[in-house]
Coordinates of C-alpha atoms and ligand atoms in Angstrom, one line a residue:
X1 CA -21.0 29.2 -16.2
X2 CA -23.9 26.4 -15.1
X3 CA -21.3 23.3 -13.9
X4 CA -22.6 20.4 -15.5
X5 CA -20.4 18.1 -13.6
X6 CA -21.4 17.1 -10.0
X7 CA -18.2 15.2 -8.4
X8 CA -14.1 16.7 -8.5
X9 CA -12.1 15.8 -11.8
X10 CA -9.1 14.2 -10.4
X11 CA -5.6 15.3 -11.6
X12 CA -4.5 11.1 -12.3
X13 CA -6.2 8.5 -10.5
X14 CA -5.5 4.7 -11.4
X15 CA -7.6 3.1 -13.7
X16 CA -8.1 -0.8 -12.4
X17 CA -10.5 -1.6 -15.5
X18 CA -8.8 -5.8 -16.2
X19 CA -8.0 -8.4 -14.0
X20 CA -6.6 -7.1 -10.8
X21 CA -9.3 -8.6 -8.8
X22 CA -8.8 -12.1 -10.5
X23 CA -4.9 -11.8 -9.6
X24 CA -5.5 -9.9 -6.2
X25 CA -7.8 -12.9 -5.2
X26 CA -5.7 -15.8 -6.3
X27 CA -3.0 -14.2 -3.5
X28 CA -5.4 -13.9 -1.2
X29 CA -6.7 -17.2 -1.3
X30 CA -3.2 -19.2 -1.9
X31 CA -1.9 -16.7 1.1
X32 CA 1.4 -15.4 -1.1
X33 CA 0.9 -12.0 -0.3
X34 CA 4.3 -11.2 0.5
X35 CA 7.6 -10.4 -1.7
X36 CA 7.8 -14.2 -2.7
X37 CA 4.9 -15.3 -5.0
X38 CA 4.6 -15.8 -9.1
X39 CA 3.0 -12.7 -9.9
X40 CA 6.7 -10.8 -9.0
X41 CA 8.6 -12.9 -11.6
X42 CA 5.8 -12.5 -14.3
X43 CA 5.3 -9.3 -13.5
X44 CA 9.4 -8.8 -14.2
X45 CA 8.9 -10.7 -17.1
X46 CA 6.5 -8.8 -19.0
X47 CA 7.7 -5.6 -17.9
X48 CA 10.9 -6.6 -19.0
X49 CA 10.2 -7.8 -22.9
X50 CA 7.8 -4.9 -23.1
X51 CA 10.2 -2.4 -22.6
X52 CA 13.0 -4.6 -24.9
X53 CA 15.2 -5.5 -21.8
X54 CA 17.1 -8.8 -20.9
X55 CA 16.2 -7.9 -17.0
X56 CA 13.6 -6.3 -15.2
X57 CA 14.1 -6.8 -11.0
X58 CA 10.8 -5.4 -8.9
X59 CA 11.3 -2.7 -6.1
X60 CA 8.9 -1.1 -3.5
X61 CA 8.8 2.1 -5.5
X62 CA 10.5 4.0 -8.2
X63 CA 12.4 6.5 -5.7
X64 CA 14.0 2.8 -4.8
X65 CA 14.6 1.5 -7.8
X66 CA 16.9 5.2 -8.4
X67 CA 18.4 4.9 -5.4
X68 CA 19.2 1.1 -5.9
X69 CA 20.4 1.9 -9.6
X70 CA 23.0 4.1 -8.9
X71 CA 24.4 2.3 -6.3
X72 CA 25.1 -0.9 -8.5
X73 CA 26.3 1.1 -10.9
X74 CA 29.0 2.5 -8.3
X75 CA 28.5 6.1 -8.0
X76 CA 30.3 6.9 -4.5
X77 CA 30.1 9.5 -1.8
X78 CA 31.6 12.9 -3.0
X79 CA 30.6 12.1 -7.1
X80 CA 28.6 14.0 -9.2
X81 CA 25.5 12.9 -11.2
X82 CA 24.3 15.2 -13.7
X83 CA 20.2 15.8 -13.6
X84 CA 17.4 18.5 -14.3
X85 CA 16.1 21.1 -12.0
X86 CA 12.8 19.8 -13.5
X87 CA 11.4 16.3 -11.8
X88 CA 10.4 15.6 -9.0
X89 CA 12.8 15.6 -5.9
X90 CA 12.3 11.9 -5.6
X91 CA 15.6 11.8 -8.7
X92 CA 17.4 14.4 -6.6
X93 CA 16.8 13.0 -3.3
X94 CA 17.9 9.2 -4.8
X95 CA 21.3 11.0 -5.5
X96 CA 21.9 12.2 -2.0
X97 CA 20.8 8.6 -0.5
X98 CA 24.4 7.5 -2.1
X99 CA 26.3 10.9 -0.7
X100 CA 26.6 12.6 -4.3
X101 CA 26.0 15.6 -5.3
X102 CA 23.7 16.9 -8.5
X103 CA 24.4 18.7 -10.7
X104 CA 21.5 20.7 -12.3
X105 CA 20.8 20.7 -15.5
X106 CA 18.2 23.5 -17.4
X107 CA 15.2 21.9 -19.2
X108 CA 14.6 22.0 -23.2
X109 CA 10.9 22.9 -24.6
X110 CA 9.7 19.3 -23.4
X111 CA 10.5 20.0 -19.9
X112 CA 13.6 17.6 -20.2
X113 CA 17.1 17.9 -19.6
X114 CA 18.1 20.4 -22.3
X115 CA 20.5 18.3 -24.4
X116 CA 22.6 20.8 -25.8
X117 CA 23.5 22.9 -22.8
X118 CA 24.3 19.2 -21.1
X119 CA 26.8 18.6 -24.2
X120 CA 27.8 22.2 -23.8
X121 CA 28.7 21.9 -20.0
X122 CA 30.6 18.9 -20.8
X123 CA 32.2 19.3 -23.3
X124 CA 33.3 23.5 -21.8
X125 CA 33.2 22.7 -18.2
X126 CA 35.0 19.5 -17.5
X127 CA 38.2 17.9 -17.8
X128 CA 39.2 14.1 -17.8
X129 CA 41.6 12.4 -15.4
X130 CA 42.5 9.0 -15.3
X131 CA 39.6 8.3 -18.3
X132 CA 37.3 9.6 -15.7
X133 CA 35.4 13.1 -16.4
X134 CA 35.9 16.1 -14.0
X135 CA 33.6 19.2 -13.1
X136 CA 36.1 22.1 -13.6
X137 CA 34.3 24.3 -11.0
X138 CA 34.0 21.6 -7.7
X139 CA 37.0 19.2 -9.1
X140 CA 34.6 16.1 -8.1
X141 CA 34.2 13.1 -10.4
X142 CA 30.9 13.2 -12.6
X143 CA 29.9 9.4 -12.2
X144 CA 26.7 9.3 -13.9
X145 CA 23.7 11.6 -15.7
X146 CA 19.9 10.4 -15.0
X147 CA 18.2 12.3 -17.5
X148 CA 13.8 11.9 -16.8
X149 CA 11.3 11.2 -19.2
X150 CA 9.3 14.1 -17.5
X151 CA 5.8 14.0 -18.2
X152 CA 6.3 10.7 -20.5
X153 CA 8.4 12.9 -23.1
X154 CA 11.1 11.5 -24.1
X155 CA 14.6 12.7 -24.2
X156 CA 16.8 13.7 -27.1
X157 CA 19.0 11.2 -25.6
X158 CA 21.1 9.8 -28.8
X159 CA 22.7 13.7 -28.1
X160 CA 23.4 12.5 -24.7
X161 CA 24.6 8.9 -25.3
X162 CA 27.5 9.9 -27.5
X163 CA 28.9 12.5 -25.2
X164 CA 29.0 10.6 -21.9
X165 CA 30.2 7.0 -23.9
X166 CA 33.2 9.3 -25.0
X167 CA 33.6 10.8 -21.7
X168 CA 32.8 7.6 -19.2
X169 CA 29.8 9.0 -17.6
X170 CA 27.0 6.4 -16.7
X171 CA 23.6 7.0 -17.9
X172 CA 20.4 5.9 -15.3
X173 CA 17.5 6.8 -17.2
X174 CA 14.4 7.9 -14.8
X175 CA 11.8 6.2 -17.1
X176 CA 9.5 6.5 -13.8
X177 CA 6.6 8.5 -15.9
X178 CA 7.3 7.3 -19.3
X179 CA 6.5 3.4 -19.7
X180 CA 5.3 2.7 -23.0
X181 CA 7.5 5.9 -24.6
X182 CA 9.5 4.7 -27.4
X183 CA 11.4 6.4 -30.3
X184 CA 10.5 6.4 -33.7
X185 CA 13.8 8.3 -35.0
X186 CA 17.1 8.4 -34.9
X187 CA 19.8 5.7 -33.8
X188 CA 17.4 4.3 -31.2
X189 CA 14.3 3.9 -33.1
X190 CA 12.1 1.3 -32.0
X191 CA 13.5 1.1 -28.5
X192 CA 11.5 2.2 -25.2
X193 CA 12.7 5.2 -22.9
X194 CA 14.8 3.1 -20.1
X195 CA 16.1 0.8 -22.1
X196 CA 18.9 2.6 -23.7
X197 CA 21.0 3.8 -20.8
X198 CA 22.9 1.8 -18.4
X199 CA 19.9 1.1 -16.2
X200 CA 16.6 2.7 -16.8
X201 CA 13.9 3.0 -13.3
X202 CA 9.9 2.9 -13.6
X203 CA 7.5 3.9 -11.2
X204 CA 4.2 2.1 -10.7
X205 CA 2.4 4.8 -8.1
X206 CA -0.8 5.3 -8.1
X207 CA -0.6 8.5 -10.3
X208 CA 1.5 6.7 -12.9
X209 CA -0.2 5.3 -16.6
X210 CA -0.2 1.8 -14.8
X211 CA 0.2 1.4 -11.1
X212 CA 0.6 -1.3 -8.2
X213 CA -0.7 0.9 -5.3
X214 CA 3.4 1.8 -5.4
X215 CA 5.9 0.4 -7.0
X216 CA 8.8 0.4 -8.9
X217 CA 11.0 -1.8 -11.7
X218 CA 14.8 -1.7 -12.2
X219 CA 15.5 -2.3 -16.4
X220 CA 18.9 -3.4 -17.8
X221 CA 20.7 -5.8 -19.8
X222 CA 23.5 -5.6 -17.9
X223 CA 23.6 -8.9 -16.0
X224 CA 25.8 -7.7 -13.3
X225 CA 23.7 -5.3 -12.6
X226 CA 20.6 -7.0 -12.7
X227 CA 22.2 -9.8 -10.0
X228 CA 23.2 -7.0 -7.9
X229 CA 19.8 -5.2 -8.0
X230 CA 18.3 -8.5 -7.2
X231 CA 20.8 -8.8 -4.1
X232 CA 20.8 -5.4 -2.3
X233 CA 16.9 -4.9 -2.4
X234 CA 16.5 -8.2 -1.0
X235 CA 18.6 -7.3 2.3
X236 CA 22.4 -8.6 0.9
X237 CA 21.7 -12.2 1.6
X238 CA 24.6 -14.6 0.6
X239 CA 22.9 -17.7 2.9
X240 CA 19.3 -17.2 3.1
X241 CA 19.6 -20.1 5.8
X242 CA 22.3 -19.2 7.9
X243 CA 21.5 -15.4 7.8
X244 CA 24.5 -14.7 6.2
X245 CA 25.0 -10.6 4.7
X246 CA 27.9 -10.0 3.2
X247 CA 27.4 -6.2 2.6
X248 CA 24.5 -3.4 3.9
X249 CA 21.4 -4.1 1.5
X250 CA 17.6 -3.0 1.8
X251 CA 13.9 -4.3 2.1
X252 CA 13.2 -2.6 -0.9
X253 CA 11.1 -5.3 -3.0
X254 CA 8.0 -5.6 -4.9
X255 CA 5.4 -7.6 -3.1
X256 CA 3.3 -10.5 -4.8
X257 CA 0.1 -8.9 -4.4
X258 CA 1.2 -5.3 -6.2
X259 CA 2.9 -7.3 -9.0
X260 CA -0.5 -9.4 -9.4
X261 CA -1.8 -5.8 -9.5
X262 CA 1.1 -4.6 -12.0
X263 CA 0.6 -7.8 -14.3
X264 CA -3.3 -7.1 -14.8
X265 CA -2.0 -3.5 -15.4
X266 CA 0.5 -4.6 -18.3
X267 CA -2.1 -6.4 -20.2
X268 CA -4.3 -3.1 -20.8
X269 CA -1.1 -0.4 -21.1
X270 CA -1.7 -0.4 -24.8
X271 CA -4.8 0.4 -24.9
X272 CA -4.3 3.0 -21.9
X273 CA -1.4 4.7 -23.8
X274 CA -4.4 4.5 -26.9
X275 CA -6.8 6.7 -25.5
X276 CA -4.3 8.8 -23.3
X277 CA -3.5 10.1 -27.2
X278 CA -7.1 10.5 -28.2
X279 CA -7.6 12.8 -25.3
X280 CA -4.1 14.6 -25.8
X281 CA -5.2 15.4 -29.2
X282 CA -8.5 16.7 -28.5
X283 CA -6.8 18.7 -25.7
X284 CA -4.4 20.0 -27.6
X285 CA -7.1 21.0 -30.6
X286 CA -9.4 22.9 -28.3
X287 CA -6.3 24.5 -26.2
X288 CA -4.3 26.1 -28.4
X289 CA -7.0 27.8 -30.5
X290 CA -7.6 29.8 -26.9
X291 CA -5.8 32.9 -26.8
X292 CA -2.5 32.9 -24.4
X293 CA -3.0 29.1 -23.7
X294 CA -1.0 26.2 -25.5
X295 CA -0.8 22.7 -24.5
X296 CA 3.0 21.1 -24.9
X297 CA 4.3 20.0 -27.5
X298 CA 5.3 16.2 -27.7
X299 CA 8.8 15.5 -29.1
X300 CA 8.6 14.2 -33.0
X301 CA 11.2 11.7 -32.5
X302 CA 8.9 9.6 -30.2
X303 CA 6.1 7.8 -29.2
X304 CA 4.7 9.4 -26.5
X305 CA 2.5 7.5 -23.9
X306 CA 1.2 11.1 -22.9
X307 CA 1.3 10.5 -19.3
X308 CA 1.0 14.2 -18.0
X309 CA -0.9 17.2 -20.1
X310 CA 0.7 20.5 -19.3
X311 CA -0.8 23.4 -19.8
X312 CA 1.3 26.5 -20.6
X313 CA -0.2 30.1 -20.0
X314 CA 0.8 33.3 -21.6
X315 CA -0.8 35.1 -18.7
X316 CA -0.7 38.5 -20.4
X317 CA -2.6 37.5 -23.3
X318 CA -4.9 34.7 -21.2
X319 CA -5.0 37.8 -18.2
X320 CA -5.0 35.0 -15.7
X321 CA -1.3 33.5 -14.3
X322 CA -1.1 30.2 -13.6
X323 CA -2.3 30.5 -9.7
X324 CA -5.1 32.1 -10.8
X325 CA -6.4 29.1 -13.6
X326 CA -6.0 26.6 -10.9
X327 CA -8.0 28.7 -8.6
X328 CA -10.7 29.0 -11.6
X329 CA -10.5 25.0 -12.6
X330 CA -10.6 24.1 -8.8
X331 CA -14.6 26.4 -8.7
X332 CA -15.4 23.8 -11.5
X333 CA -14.3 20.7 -10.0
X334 CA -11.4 20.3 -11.7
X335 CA -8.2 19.3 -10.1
X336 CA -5.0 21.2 -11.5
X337 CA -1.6 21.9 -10.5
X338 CA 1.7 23.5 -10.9
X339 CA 4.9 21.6 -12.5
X340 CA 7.3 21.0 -9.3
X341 CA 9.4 24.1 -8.3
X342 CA 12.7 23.9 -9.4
X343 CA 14.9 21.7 -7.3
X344 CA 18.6 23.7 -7.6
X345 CA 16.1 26.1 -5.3
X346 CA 15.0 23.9 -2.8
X347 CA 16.4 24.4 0.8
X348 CA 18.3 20.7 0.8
X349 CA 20.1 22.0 -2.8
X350 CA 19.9 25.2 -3.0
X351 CA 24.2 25.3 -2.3
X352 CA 24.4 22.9 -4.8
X353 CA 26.0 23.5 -8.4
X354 CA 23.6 24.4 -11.5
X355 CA 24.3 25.2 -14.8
X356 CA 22.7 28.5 -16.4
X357 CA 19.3 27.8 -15.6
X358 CA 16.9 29.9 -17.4
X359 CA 14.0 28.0 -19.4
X360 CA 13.4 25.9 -16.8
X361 CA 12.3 29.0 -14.5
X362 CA 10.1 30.1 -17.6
X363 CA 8.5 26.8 -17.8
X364 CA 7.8 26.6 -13.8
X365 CA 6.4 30.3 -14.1
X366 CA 3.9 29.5 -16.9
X367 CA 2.7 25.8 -16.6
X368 CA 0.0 23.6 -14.9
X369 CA -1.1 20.0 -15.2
X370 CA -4.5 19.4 -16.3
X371 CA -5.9 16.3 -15.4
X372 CA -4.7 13.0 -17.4
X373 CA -6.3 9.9 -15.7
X374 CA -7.2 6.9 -18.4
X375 CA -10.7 6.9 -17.1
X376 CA -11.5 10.5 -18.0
X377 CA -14.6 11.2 -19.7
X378 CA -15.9 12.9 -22.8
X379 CA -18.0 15.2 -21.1
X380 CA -15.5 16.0 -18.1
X381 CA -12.7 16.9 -21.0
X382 CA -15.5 19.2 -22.3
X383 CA -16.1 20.5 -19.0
X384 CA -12.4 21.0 -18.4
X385 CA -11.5 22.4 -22.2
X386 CA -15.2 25.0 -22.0
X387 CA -13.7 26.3 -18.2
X388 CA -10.9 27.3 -19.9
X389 CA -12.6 29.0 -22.2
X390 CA -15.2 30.5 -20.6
X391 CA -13.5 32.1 -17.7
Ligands
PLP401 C1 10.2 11.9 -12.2 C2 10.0 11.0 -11.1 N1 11.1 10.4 -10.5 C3 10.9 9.6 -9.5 C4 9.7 9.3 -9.0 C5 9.6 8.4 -7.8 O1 8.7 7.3 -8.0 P1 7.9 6.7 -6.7 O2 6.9 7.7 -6.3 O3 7.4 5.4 -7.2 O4 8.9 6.5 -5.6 C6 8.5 9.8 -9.6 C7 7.2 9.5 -9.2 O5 6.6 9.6 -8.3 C8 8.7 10.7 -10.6 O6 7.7 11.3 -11.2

């Protein structure tokens, strides 16, 4: 097949089409480049009524912001926090920063934590104690659940919600791929992934529908929370004068120069999450009328902001596995990759409990990402969709 395309088709790469320069600049020249500055309490701002939250408190990244979260929320060393084998490690790793333990979850047809097995495990495999809920198997308090928004998908989380209020488990949504995601169903219609748990995280990296370079926003209306989010990523300070620190906090927030980034960002994610559908739909038309190939499914009770296209391959009809394809894209230029390998079987967790895990090892076996960025082009979704095709 003659390429027509002469430079790589990147997997997600930002898209800095509005006035980043304009707000970069007016740092530059007024020399607030650092984590004080306007642009970081607009930025919270806007962030924060977008998403329908009283509070919205900006962190280096969104790995911080997880990390950060369930430590306000209390989770100690020794707890449990439920969470899928699907995400990336940056959820698990933020529940090992506090000394817990996760639990792993198996992933439903969206990639998400599958919400039925979760009720199932609770409501079969744990007891409560002292209003707090137990893991049968390890006797070790389950704290918290963080289901993610993999791949901007939303989760069935009303299913979740009723379950752990009854039980006292906090929820820490990982809304770090799914800004803009609301739900059009159900109990929680109208509201925006992250804002329906105890705290809800977003990430802002550079791969993400809207980025700062990195970055990361904290959601709540818990005002307690929010204060104490505020507090510990700003290094504990109880007398910015006298250096006074009443308890171990972290450099952990959002300078003035990404927020001016992040702010410029906000004011085109509408139109961003408009054209990341028109290019989901004519993926998804061309896709699934090739044999063995099938692009996911969103989940009908939402709004998607289609962050992430995954591809899934039926390698015996399609006579390529998923290696294979991103061997064939990467001859045409085209940048693709595997969904992230199950964390209950990564070396740091693979000793760590997990709760009949099957789809999620289906999923990892038969899926890629195709490239998603905002600024992709007619003619390189052609190129992509006709290489598929015409292998
Ligand atoms: C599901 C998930 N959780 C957590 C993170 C961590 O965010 P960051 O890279 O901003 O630290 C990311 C993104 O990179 C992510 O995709």
């Amino acid at each position: 097949m003659k390429s027509i395309i002469s430079e790589q088709i990147p997997l997600s790469v930002p898209y800095l089409s509005g006035r980043e320069w304009e707000y970069v600049k007016n740092c530059l020249d007024s020399s607030w480049v650092s984590t004080a500055g306007s642009f970081v309490s607009d930025f919270e701002r806007v962030v924060a009524k977008y998403t329908g939250c009283e509070y919205g408190i900006a962190v280096m990244n969104g790995t911080s912001a997880l990390h950060l979260a369930l430590k306000i929320m209390g989770v100690k060393p020794e707890e449990e926090v439920i969470v899928p084998t699907i995400t990336f490690i940056a959820s698990i790793n933020s529940i090992k920063y506090v000394g817990a333990h996760p639990v792993f979850m198996d992933a439903d047809q969206y990639y998400n934590i599958d919400p039925m097995k979760t009720v199932g495990f609770l409501l079969n495999e744990t007891y409560q104690k002292d209003k707090c809920c137990y893991n049968k198997r390890t006797n070790r308090k389950i704290a918290a659940i963080m289901p993610v928004h993999v791949f901007g998908n939303a989760v069935d989380i009303e299913t979740l919600v009723n379950v752990c209020n009854e039980l006292n488990i906090l929820i820490v949504e990982d809304a770090t791929e799914s800004i803009g995601t609301r739900y059009i169903s159900g109990k929680y219609a109208g509201k925006h992934t992250g804002s329906i748990g105890d705290i809800g995280c977003i990430s802002f990296n550079g791969n993400k529908i809207i980025t700062t370079g990195a970055g990361g926003m904290i959601i709540t209306d818990n005002p307690e929370y929010a204060e104490k989010a505020k507090y510990f990523s700003t290094q504990a300070k109880d007398d910015e004068i006298r250096f006074i620190h009443n308890d171990v906090g972290y450099n952990y927030r959002m300078t003035n120069v990404q927020a001016a980034i992040g702010l410029a960002q906000m004011e085109n994610l509408d139109n961003y999450i408009n054209t990341k559908e028109k290019n989901y739909t004519k993926y998804k038309n061309e896709i699934d009328s090739i044999p063995g190939l099938r692009l996911n499914e969103t989940p009908p009770y939402a709004k998607n902001n289609n962050w992430m296209y995954a591809l899934q391959i039926n390698e015996k009809i399609y006579n390529l596995d998923i290696e294979s394809t991103i061997s064939l894209l990467s001859k045409r230029m085209i940048q693709s990759r595997p969904i992230w390998y199950p964390n209950h079987l990564q070396l740091p967790y693979m000793n760590e409990f997990s709760y009949n895990i099957q789809n999620a090892l289906e999923l990892h076996k038969a899926t890629i990402n195709l490239p998603c960025s905002v600024n992709l082009t007619e003619l390189q979704i052609n190129h992509i969709i006709n290489s598929l095709k015409n292998k």
